[in-house]
Amino acid sequence: MTLRSLIAGTGGYLPDTVLDNDALAERYGLDTSDAWIQERTGIRQRHLAAPGQMASDLGAFAAREALEQAGIDAGAVDGIIVATATPDAVFPSTAARLQAKLGITQGFAFDVAAACTGFVYALSVADAMIRAGQARCVLVVGAEVFSRLMDWTDRGTCVLFGDGAGAVLLRAAEAAEAGDRGVLSCHLHADGRHGDILQVEGTPGLLRMAGRDVFRHAVSKLAAVVDEALAANNLSTSDVAWLVPHQANLRIIDAMGRKLGLPAERVVVAVDRHANTSAASIPLALAEAARDGRINRGDLVLMEAIGGGLTWGAALARF
Ligand code: COA
């Protein structure tokens, strides 16, 4: 029996507080401008979690929406995988906390740490478990409170990130039902030699980044992993209905769209409103585009991300 993982539902959540670039600069006394931030990154605003609001709190909203959209009861979930670099605690895992918040008492729960690539990694693990017959219904959540990692005196990083959560519900389907739908393949990479260009340092841990180096790696590594994903499935860019990239920087997103020859209308962009929500950014963008009717059943979606580690990866899924 050949099993496939169908994307049965998606969900997203952004915390209530929204700061545009000017408000952020004013709140933290930053020597920056809306024009500089928009020109270099495309970011206009970001959402920030309330004090005490944890990754599992944001994740719970997103997960409930994914379950509701799928029409699947929480009692049917076999496991939860949370991708996060900002866990509620060292342990219990954010996934276990989320499980409790959802009132789920069965199945497994664990976190995956791959920074901004976390969602692609978590999707890959969940897909492999479903294909192996180890689970039939898995919640894959990206949930981040990156505002807790910011050095608010460092204008080179603190303007780039935001808080949020996204979720997808994967369910097993046999080949006859799935047809050509479902997660087609995931492609994961890491190169720890470049760990120091994007890292959390010190106590309390604050994010440090060599922005230009990250940019350089992003453009070349994402281009390569996207080619790898398409080639593995004998597909070409003309088959791709939607590029749903990690939302770090509009310039990187545009470069990928151009590389693939995709018009801007087929690239899902949320970075302008969300900033970089790390592991939450892809599932948040997926949820938005599914909610507003852009992504439809049968659409081939290409996801790609790069983040601290360095880690990077891509996934292809047909909705
Ligand atoms: N406002 C105004 N000036 C700023 C600034 C800000 N928010 N942040 C940095 N600057 C200044 C720097 O201090 C520097 O000034 P100097 O020339 O007087 O030293 C100047 O702008 C250029 O800095 P640099 O870091 O070289 O800018 P850049 O063109 O590389 O843009 C990033 C910076 C971060 C926007 C860009 O490197 C980038 O997007 N990198 C990728 C980041 C990323 O995607 N990370 C997440 C991956 S998951």
mmCIF file of C-alpha atoms and ligand atoms in Angstrom:
data_model
loop_
_atom_site.group_PDB
_atom_site.id
_atom_site.type_symbol
_atom_site.label_atom_id
_atom_site.label_comp_id
_atom_site.label_asym_id
_atom_site.label_seq_id
_atom_site.Cartn_x
_atom_site.Cartn_y
_atom_site.Cartn_z
ATOM 1 C CA MET A 1 0.000 0.000 0.000
ATOM 2 C CA THR A 2 1.451 3.353 -1.087
ATOM 3 C CA LEU A 3 0.581 6.233 1.208
ATOM 4 C CA ARG A 4 0.659 9.953 0.465
ATOM 5 C CA SER A 5 0.277 12.950 2.823
ATOM 6 C CA LEU A 6 -2.562 15.217 1.755
ATOM 7 C CA ILE A 7 -2.709 18.804 2.999
ATOM 8 C CA ALA A 8 -6.164 18.615 4.557
ATOM 9 C CA GLY A 9 -6.212 22.058 6.182
ATOM 10 C CA THR A 10 -4.178 25.188 6.812
ATOM 11 C CA GLY A 11 -4.323 27.849 9.518
ATOM 12 C CA GLY A 12 -2.525 31.008 10.535
ATOM 13 C CA TYR A 13 -2.453 33.429 13.409
ATOM 14 C CA LEU A 14 -0.863 36.824 13.987
ATOM 15 C CA PRO A 15 -0.866 38.518 17.388
ATOM 16 C CA ASP A 16 -2.938 41.686 17.786
ATOM 17 C CA THR A 17 -0.203 44.287 18.206
ATOM 18 C CA VAL A 18 0.971 45.704 14.857
ATOM 19 C CA LEU A 19 3.917 48.081 14.598
ATOM 20 C CA ASP A 20 4.714 49.780 11.312
ATOM 21 C CA ASN A 21 8.281 50.845 10.604
ATOM 22 C CA ASP A 22 7.858 54.358 11.944
ATOM 23 C CA ALA A 23 6.193 53.154 15.145
ATOM 24 C CA LEU A 24 8.967 50.588 15.666
ATOM 25 C CA ALA A 25 11.682 53.206 15.163
ATOM 26 C CA GLU A 26 9.974 55.530 17.592
ATOM 27 C CA ARG A 27 9.331 52.888 20.261
ATOM 28 C CA TYR A 28 12.969 51.744 20.346
ATOM 29 C CA GLY A 29 14.667 55.035 19.433
ATOM 30 C CA LEU A 30 16.201 53.521 16.265
ATOM 31 C CA ASP A 31 18.221 55.524 13.768
ATOM 32 C CA THR A 32 16.382 54.139 10.729
ATOM 33 C CA SER A 33 13.563 55.056 8.372
ATOM 34 C CA ASP A 34 10.537 53.496 6.761
ATOM 35 C CA ALA A 35 12.121 54.204 3.372
ATOM 36 C CA TRP A 36 15.382 52.351 4.234
ATOM 37 C CA ILE A 37 13.549 49.317 5.603
ATOM 38 C CA GLN A 38 11.099 49.077 2.702
ATOM 39 C CA GLU A 39 13.751 49.554 0.055
ATOM 40 C CA ARG A 40 16.107 46.887 1.478
ATOM 41 C CA THR A 41 13.533 44.345 2.698
ATOM 42 C CA GLY A 42 9.997 45.145 1.518
ATOM 43 C CA ILE A 43 8.846 45.096 5.156
ATOM 44 C CA ARG A 44 6.195 47.654 6.159
ATOM 45 C CA GLN A 45 5.053 46.287 9.502
ATOM 46 C CA ARG A 46 5.222 43.321 11.873
ATOM 47 C CA HIS A 47 3.007 41.765 14.542
ATOM 48 C CA LEU A 48 4.362 41.402 18.070
ATOM 49 C CA ALA A 49 3.188 38.941 20.708
ATOM 50 C CA ALA A 50 1.831 40.291 23.985
ATOM 51 C CA PRO A 51 4.004 39.862 27.096
ATOM 52 C CA GLY A 52 3.537 36.309 28.303
ATOM 53 C CA GLN A 53 2.130 35.106 24.974
ATOM 54 C CA MET A 54 4.183 32.041 24.013
ATOM 55 C CA ALA A 55 4.823 30.179 20.760
ATOM 56 C CA SER A 56 2.330 27.488 21.841
ATOM 57 C CA ASP A 57 -0.358 30.150 22.353
ATOM 58 C CA LEU A 58 0.088 31.443 18.803
ATOM 59 C CA GLY A 59 0.356 27.886 17.492
ATOM 60 C CA ALA A 60 -2.925 26.883 19.132
ATOM 61 C CA PHE A 61 -4.887 29.492 17.158
ATOM 62 C CA ALA A 62 -3.279 28.377 13.889
ATOM 63 C CA ALA A 63 -3.739 24.674 14.655
ATOM 64 C CA ARG A 64 -7.436 25.112 15.502
ATOM 65 C CA GLU A 65 -8.028 26.841 12.176
ATOM 66 C CA ALA A 66 -6.230 24.046 10.289
ATOM 67 C CA LEU A 67 -8.329 21.394 12.070
ATOM 68 C CA GLU A 68 -11.537 23.295 11.411
ATOM 69 C CA GLN A 69 -10.715 23.851 7.751
ATOM 70 C CA ALA A 70 -9.942 20.140 7.365
ATOM 71 C CA GLY A 71 -13.139 19.182 9.181
ATOM 72 C CA ILE A 72 -11.061 16.839 11.309
ATOM 73 C CA ASP A 73 -11.625 16.414 15.032
ATOM 74 C CA ALA A 74 -8.684 16.917 17.410
ATOM 75 C CA GLY A 75 -9.355 13.364 18.604
ATOM 76 C CA ALA A 76 -8.114 12.066 15.226
ATOM 77 C CA VAL A 77 -4.668 13.694 15.453
ATOM 78 C CA ASP A 78 -1.863 11.121 15.800
ATOM 79 C CA GLY A 79 0.868 13.619 16.512
ATOM 80 C CA ILE A 80 2.074 17.216 16.588
ATOM 81 C CA ILE A 81 5.363 18.527 15.271
ATOM 82 C CA VAL A 82 6.217 22.133 16.056
ATOM 83 C CA ALA A 83 8.989 23.947 14.224
ATOM 84 C CA THR A 84 10.283 26.755 16.407
ATOM 85 C CA ALA A 85 13.451 28.567 17.375
ATOM 86 C CA THR A 86 11.623 30.331 20.178
ATOM 87 C CA PRO A 87 10.185 27.466 22.248
ATOM 88 C CA ASP A 88 8.086 28.110 25.358
ATOM 89 C CA ALA A 89 10.785 26.340 27.429
ATOM 90 C CA VAL A 90 13.726 23.977 26.996
ATOM 91 C CA PHE A 91 11.173 21.349 27.984
ATOM 92 C CA PRO A 92 8.329 20.466 27.910
ATOM 93 C CA SER A 93 8.457 20.901 24.171
ATOM 94 C CA THR A 94 6.282 23.578 22.601
ATOM 95 C CA ALA A 95 4.502 20.738 20.804
ATOM 96 C CA ALA A 96 3.567 19.114 24.126
ATOM 97 C CA ARG A 97 2.337 22.448 25.472
ATOM 98 C CA LEU A 98 0.339 22.935 22.285
ATOM 99 C CA GLN A 99 -1.096 19.440 22.571
ATOM 100 C CA ALA A 100 -2.416 20.264 26.042
ATOM 101 C CA LYS A 101 -3.882 23.579 24.839
ATOM 102 C CA LEU A 102 -5.727 21.750 22.065
ATOM 103 C CA GLY A 103 -7.098 19.220 24.562
ATOM 104 C CA ILE A 104 -5.365 16.353 22.737
ATOM 105 C CA THR A 105 -4.260 13.449 24.916
ATOM 106 C CA GLN A 106 -3.227 10.869 22.327
ATOM 107 C CA GLY A 107 -0.248 10.572 20.009
ATOM 108 C CA PHE A 108 3.229 12.076 19.973
ATOM 109 C CA ALA A 109 4.444 15.668 20.283
ATOM 110 C CA PHE A 110 7.917 17.037 19.638
ATOM 111 C CA ASP A 111 9.746 20.116 18.356
ATOM 112 C CA VAL A 112 12.059 20.522 15.391
ATOM 113 C CA ALA A 113 14.810 23.147 15.481
ATOM 114 C CA ALA A 114 16.047 24.357 12.106
ATOM 115 C CA ALA A 115 15.462 28.110 12.508
ATOM 116 C CA CYS A 116 13.765 29.649 9.462
ATOM 117 C CA THR A 117 13.892 26.300 7.609
ATOM 118 C CA GLY A 118 12.030 24.635 10.491
ATOM 119 C CA PHE A 119 8.685 24.288 8.740
ATOM 120 C CA VAL A 120 10.186 22.510 5.712
ATOM 121 C CA TYR A 121 12.076 20.164 8.056
ATOM 122 C CA ALA A 122 8.942 19.473 10.143
ATOM 123 C CA LEU A 123 6.851 18.878 7.014
ATOM 124 C CA SER A 124 9.451 16.413 5.795
ATOM 125 C CA VAL A 125 9.440 14.469 9.084
ATOM 126 C CA ALA A 126 5.640 14.355 9.209
ATOM 127 C CA ASP A 127 5.418 13.263 5.560
ATOM 128 C CA ALA A 128 7.964 10.489 6.148
ATOM 129 C CA MET A 129 6.026 9.231 9.186
ATOM 130 C CA ILE A 130 2.782 9.165 7.205
ATOM 131 C CA ARG A 131 4.368 7.407 4.210
ATOM 132 C CA ALA A 132 5.865 4.840 6.606
ATOM 133 C CA GLY A 133 2.457 4.155 8.121
ATOM 134 C CA GLN A 134 3.551 5.403 11.561
ATOM 135 C CA ALA A 135 0.881 8.121 11.720
ATOM 136 C CA ARG A 136 -2.239 8.945 9.733
ATOM 137 C CA CYS A 137 -2.944 12.503 10.803
ATOM 138 C CA VAL A 138 -0.221 14.960 11.850
ATOM 139 C CA LEU A 139 -0.400 18.630 12.767
ATOM 140 C CA VAL A 140 2.669 20.477 11.489
ATOM 141 C CA VAL A 141 3.014 23.883 13.110
ATOM 142 C CA GLY A 142 5.509 26.724 12.755
ATOM 143 C CA ALA A 143 5.227 29.070 15.741
ATOM 144 C CA GLU A 144 7.574 31.873 16.686
ATOM 145 C CA VAL A 145 7.941 34.775 19.094
ATOM 146 C CA PHE A 146 11.103 36.121 17.454
ATOM 147 C CA SER A 147 10.600 39.499 19.145
ATOM 148 C CA ARG A 148 12.033 37.813 22.287
ATOM 149 C CA LEU A 149 15.370 37.281 20.487
ATOM 150 C CA MET A 150 15.766 40.842 19.278
ATOM 151 C CA ASP A 151 18.497 43.219 20.356
ATOM 152 C CA TRP A 152 16.370 46.362 20.096
ATOM 153 C CA THR A 153 19.497 48.492 19.835
ATOM 154 C CA ASP A 154 20.649 46.682 16.652
ATOM 155 C CA ARG A 155 18.881 48.352 13.718
ATOM 156 C CA GLY A 156 20.456 45.846 11.338
ATOM 157 C CA THR A 157 18.350 42.969 12.735
ATOM 158 C CA CYS A 158 15.481 44.166 14.920
ATOM 159 C CA VAL A 159 13.562 45.699 12.019
ATOM 160 C CA LEU A 160 13.488 42.381 10.137
ATOM 161 C CA PHE A 161 11.503 39.996 12.312
ATOM 162 C CA GLY A 162 7.982 39.487 13.643
ATOM 163 C CA ASP A 163 5.830 37.018 15.597
ATOM 164 C CA GLY A 164 3.185 34.597 14.321
ATOM 165 C CA ALA A 165 2.186 30.984 13.730
ATOM 166 C CA GLY A 166 0.986 28.817 10.875
ATOM 167 C CA ALA A 167 -0.192 25.228 10.685
ATOM 168 C CA VAL A 168 -1.009 22.513 8.208
ATOM 169 C CA LEU A 169 -2.869 19.310 8.898
ATOM 170 C CA LEU A 170 -1.506 16.347 6.969
ATOM 171 C CA ARG A 171 -3.592 13.222 6.564
ATOM 172 C CA ALA A 172 -2.720 9.897 5.007
ATOM 173 C CA ALA A 173 -4.383 8.900 1.760
ATOM 174 C CA GLU A 174 -3.856 5.823 -0.329
ATOM 175 C CA ALA A 175 -2.582 6.334 -3.870
ATOM 176 C CA ALA A 176 -5.997 5.699 -5.408
ATOM 177 C CA GLU A 177 -7.518 8.541 -3.413
ATOM 178 C CA ALA A 178 -4.540 10.903 -3.532
ATOM 179 C CA GLY A 179 -3.903 10.698 -7.259
ATOM 180 C CA ASP A 180 -1.207 13.276 -7.948
ATOM 181 C CA ARG A 181 -2.100 15.353 -4.849
ATOM 182 C CA GLY A 182 -0.193 15.557 -1.571
ATOM 183 C CA VAL A 183 3.384 16.206 -0.514
ATOM 184 C CA LEU A 184 5.525 15.113 -3.484
ATOM 185 C CA SER A 185 8.977 15.405 -1.936
ATOM 186 C CA CYS A 186 11.080 17.343 0.569
ATOM 187 C CA HIS A 187 14.760 18.212 0.217
ATOM 188 C CA LEU A 188 16.741 19.159 3.327
ATOM 189 C CA HIS A 189 20.262 20.518 3.715
ATOM 190 C CA ALA A 190 22.545 21.909 6.417
ATOM 191 C CA ASP A 191 26.089 23.242 6.567
ATOM 192 C CA GLY A 192 27.135 23.929 10.141
ATOM 193 C CA ARG A 193 30.350 25.622 9.045
ATOM 194 C CA HIS A 194 28.300 28.768 8.456
ATOM 195 C CA GLY A 195 26.589 28.684 11.845
ATOM 196 C CA ASP A 196 28.022 31.971 13.003
ATOM 197 C CA ILE A 197 26.512 34.160 10.277
ATOM 198 C CA LEU A 198 23.043 33.817 11.790
ATOM 199 C CA GLN A 199 22.882 32.765 15.422
ATOM 200 C CA VAL A 200 21.489 33.377 18.879
ATOM 201 C CA GLU A 201 24.285 34.441 21.186
ATOM 202 C CA GLY A 202 24.684 35.116 24.901
ATOM 203 C CA THR A 203 22.327 35.167 27.875
ATOM 204 C CA PRO A 204 19.652 36.267 27.342
ATOM 205 C CA GLY A 205 20.090 34.939 23.838
ATOM 206 C CA LEU A 206 20.005 37.662 21.216
ATOM 207 C CA LEU A 207 19.990 37.258 17.450
ATOM 208 C CA ARG A 208 23.170 38.208 15.577
ATOM 209 C CA MET A 209 23.428 38.227 11.819
ATOM 210 C CA ALA A 210 25.940 38.999 9.101
ATOM 211 C CA GLY A 211 23.215 40.186 6.714
ATOM 212 C CA ARG A 212 25.239 40.327 3.495
ATOM 213 C CA ASP A 213 26.652 36.821 3.994
ATOM 214 C CA VAL A 214 23.177 35.452 4.687
ATOM 215 C CA PHE A 215 21.854 37.171 1.572
ATOM 216 C CA ARG A 216 24.600 35.666 -0.576
ATOM 217 C CA HIS A 217 24.025 32.131 0.717
ATOM 218 C CA ALA A 218 20.250 32.541 0.404
ATOM 219 C CA VAL A 219 20.237 33.351 -3.286
ATOM 220 C CA SER A 220 22.576 30.544 -4.357
ATOM 221 C CA LYS A 221 21.382 27.788 -1.992
ATOM 222 C CA LEU A 222 17.671 28.407 -2.581
ATOM 223 C CA ALA A 223 18.170 28.392 -6.342
ATOM 224 C CA ALA A 224 19.966 25.027 -6.102
ATOM 225 C CA VAL A 225 17.451 23.347 -3.788
ATOM 226 C CA VAL A 226 14.512 24.477 -5.926
ATOM 227 C CA ASP A 227 16.157 22.903 -8.986
ATOM 228 C CA GLU A 228 16.757 19.739 -6.940
ATOM 229 C CA ALA A 229 13.076 19.529 -5.922
ATOM 230 C CA LEU A 230 11.759 20.036 -9.457
ATOM 231 C CA ALA A 231 14.225 17.590 -10.995
ATOM 232 C CA ALA A 232 13.364 14.917 -8.412
ATOM 233 C CA ASN A 233 9.759 15.017 -9.626
ATOM 234 C CA ASN A 234 10.452 15.495 -13.332
ATOM 235 C CA LEU A 235 8.670 18.826 -13.139
ATOM 236 C CA SER A 236 9.562 22.204 -14.522
ATOM 237 C CA THR A 237 8.849 25.732 -13.375
ATOM 238 C CA SER A 238 5.898 25.925 -15.768
ATOM 239 C CA ASP A 239 4.175 23.250 -13.642
ATOM 240 C CA VAL A 240 4.384 25.412 -10.505
ATOM 241 C CA ALA A 241 1.138 27.221 -9.699
ATOM 242 C CA TRP A 242 2.468 29.001 -6.606
ATOM 243 C CA LEU A 243 5.832 29.749 -5.104
ATOM 244 C CA VAL A 244 5.396 30.058 -1.338
ATOM 245 C CA PRO A 245 8.845 31.106 -0.161
ATOM 246 C CA HIS A 246 10.146 31.742 3.330
ATOM 247 C CA GLN A 247 9.323 35.390 3.957
ATOM 248 C CA ALA A 248 12.649 36.959 4.956
ATOM 249 C CA ASN A 249 13.208 39.683 2.435
ATOM 250 C CA LEU A 250 11.345 40.823 -0.676
ATOM 251 C CA ARG A 251 14.583 41.129 -2.635
ATOM 252 C CA ILE A 252 15.372 37.436 -2.061
ATOM 253 C CA ILE A 253 11.774 36.471 -2.890
ATOM 254 C CA ASP A 254 11.851 38.512 -6.110
ATOM 255 C CA ALA A 255 15.186 36.962 -7.082
ATOM 256 C CA MET A 256 13.691 33.472 -6.693
ATOM 257 C CA GLY A 257 10.582 34.417 -8.674
ATOM 258 C CA ARG A 258 12.786 35.721 -11.482
ATOM 259 C CA LYS A 259 14.980 32.622 -11.407
ATOM 260 C CA LEU A 260 11.919 30.436 -11.803
ATOM 261 C CA GLY A 261 10.441 32.725 -14.433
ATOM 262 C CA LEU A 262 7.274 33.057 -12.366
ATOM 263 C CA PRO A 263 5.269 36.269 -12.667
ATOM 264 C CA ALA A 264 4.798 38.165 -9.404
ATOM 265 C CA GLU A 265 1.105 37.153 -9.344
ATOM 266 C CA ARG A 266 2.156 33.528 -8.748
ATOM 267 C CA VAL A 267 4.441 34.281 -5.809
ATOM 268 C CA VAL A 268 2.814 34.488 -2.377
ATOM 269 C CA VAL A 269 4.204 37.484 -0.504
ATOM 270 C CA ALA A 270 3.468 38.254 3.140
ATOM 271 C CA VAL A 271 6.783 39.699 4.282
ATOM 272 C CA ASP A 272 5.495 43.250 3.755
ATOM 273 C CA ARG A 273 2.890 42.739 6.484
ATOM 274 C CA HIS A 274 4.419 39.980 8.626
ATOM 275 C CA ALA A 275 8.181 40.666 8.417
ATOM 276 C CA ASN A 276 10.239 37.489 8.948
ATOM 277 C CA THR A 277 8.348 35.115 11.246
ATOM 278 C CA SER A 278 10.987 32.385 10.810
ATOM 279 C CA ALA A 279 9.488 28.859 10.905
ATOM 280 C CA ALA A 280 5.975 30.342 10.885
ATOM 281 C CA SER A 281 6.379 32.253 7.652
ATOM 282 C CA ILE A 282 5.612 29.541 5.075
ATOM 283 C CA PRO A 283 2.544 28.038 6.795
ATOM 284 C CA LEU A 284 1.246 31.559 7.520
ATOM 285 C CA ALA A 285 1.587 32.493 3.852
ATOM 286 C CA LEU A 286 0.002 29.174 2.790
ATOM 287 C CA ALA A 287 -2.935 29.773 5.114
ATOM 288 C CA GLU A 288 -3.482 33.300 3.804
ATOM 289 C CA ALA A 289 -3.368 32.209 0.181
ATOM 290 C CA ALA A 290 -5.694 29.253 0.813
ATOM 291 C CA ARG A 291 -8.114 31.433 2.784
ATOM 292 C CA ASP A 292 -8.368 34.138 0.125
ATOM 293 C CA GLY A 293 -8.845 31.644 -2.692
ATOM 294 C CA ARG A 294 -5.477 31.964 -4.426
ATOM 295 C CA ILE A 295 -4.318 28.396 -3.746
ATOM 296 C CA ASN A 296 -6.874 25.850 -4.865
ATOM 297 C CA ARG A 297 -7.217 22.081 -5.009
ATOM 298 C CA GLY A 298 -4.830 20.656 -7.579
ATOM 299 C CA ASP A 299 -2.388 23.573 -7.471
ATOM 300 C CA LEU A 300 1.297 22.640 -7.343
ATOM 301 C CA VAL A 301 2.987 24.635 -4.581
ATOM 302 C CA LEU A 302 6.737 25.051 -4.265
ATOM 303 C CA MET A 303 8.038 25.983 -0.809
ATOM 304 C CA GLU A 304 11.636 26.958 -0.008
ATOM 305 C CA ALA A 305 13.461 28.329 3.021
ATOM 306 C CA ILE A 306 16.879 29.088 4.436
ATOM 307 C CA GLY A 307 17.831 29.905 7.995
ATOM 308 C CA GLY A 308 20.290 29.630 10.849
ATOM 309 C CA GLY A 309 22.468 26.541 10.872
ATOM 310 C CA LEU A 310 22.852 27.185 8.074
ATOM 311 C CA THR A 311 19.877 25.071 7.100
ATOM 312 C CA TRP A 312 17.891 25.161 3.889
ATOM 313 C CA GLY A 313 15.323 23.114 2.055
ATOM 314 C CA ALA A 314 12.426 22.912 -0.335
ATOM 315 C CA ALA A 315 9.185 20.976 -0.587
ATOM 316 C CA LEU A 316 6.736 20.378 -3.414
ATOM 317 C CA ALA A 317 3.094 19.668 -2.661
ATOM 318 C CA ARG A 318 -0.042 19.496 -4.747
ATOM 319 C CA PHE A 319 -3.070 20.790 -2.849
HETATM 320 N N1 COA B 1 18.237 51.526 8.984
HETATM 321 C C1 COA B 1 19.170 52.327 8.453
HETATM 322 N N2 COA B 1 20.422 51.918 8.183
HETATM 323 C C2 COA B 1 20.718 50.632 8.466
HETATM 324 C C3 COA B 1 19.802 49.743 9.020
HETATM 325 C C4 COA B 1 18.496 50.229 9.279
HETATM 326 N N3 COA B 1 17.534 49.458 9.800
HETATM 327 N N4 COA B 1 20.384 48.535 9.185
HETATM 328 C C5 COA B 1 21.647 48.659 8.756
HETATM 329 N N5 COA B 1 21.859 49.929 8.324
HETATM 330 C C6 COA B 1 23.085 50.524 7.778
HETATM 331 C C7 COA B 1 24.325 49.808 8.243
HETATM 332 O O1 COA B 1 24.695 50.280 9.517
HETATM 333 C C8 COA B 1 25.322 50.200 7.170
HETATM 334 O O2 COA B 1 25.766 51.492 7.417
HETATM 335 P P1 COA B 1 27.295 51.882 7.131
HETATM 336 O O3 COA B 1 27.466 51.740 5.661
HETATM 337 O O4 COA B 1 27.365 53.293 7.610
HETATM 338 O O5 COA B 1 28.103 50.913 7.924
HETATM 339 C C9 COA B 1 24.453 50.236 5.901
HETATM 340 O O6 COA B 1 23.090 50.349 6.368
HETATM 341 C C10 COA B 1 24.601 49.031 5.023
HETATM 342 O O7 COA B 1 24.516 47.869 5.858
HETATM 343 P P2 COA B 1 24.458 46.425 5.259
HETATM 344 O O8 COA B 1 24.218 45.429 6.346
HETATM 345 O O9 COA B 1 25.620 46.222 4.372
HETATM 346 O O10 COA B 1 23.135 46.575 4.368
HETATM 347 P P3 COA B 1 22.519 45.601 3.298
HETATM 348 O O11 COA B 1 22.296 46.338 2.047
HETATM 349 O O12 COA B 1 23.243 44.297 3.234
HETATM 350 O O13 COA B 1 21.069 45.324 3.914
HETATM 351 C C11 COA B 1 19.970 43.579 5.125
HETATM 352 C C12 COA B 1 20.960 44.708 5.173
HETATM 353 C C13 COA B 1 19.908 42.898 6.469
HETATM 354 C C14 COA B 1 18.579 44.136 4.770
HETATM 355 C C15 COA B 1 20.397 42.564 4.018
HETATM 356 O O14 COA B 1 21.754 42.244 4.174
HETATM 357 C C16 COA B 1 19.601 41.324 4.020
HETATM 358 O O15 COA B 1 18.420 41.338 3.731
HETATM 359 N N6 COA B 1 20.232 40.166 4.329
HETATM 360 C C17 COA B 1 19.544 38.916 4.408
HETATM 361 C C18 COA B 1 18.897 38.848 5.730
HETATM 362 C C19 COA B 1 17.963 37.701 5.866
HETATM 363 O O16 COA B 1 17.211 37.425 4.969
HETATM 364 N N7 COA B 1 17.993 37.066 7.032
HETATM 365 C C20 COA B 1 17.112 36.057 7.413
HETATM 366 C C21 COA B 1 17.420 34.799 6.723
HETATM 367 S S1 COA B 1 16.407 33.588 7.422
#
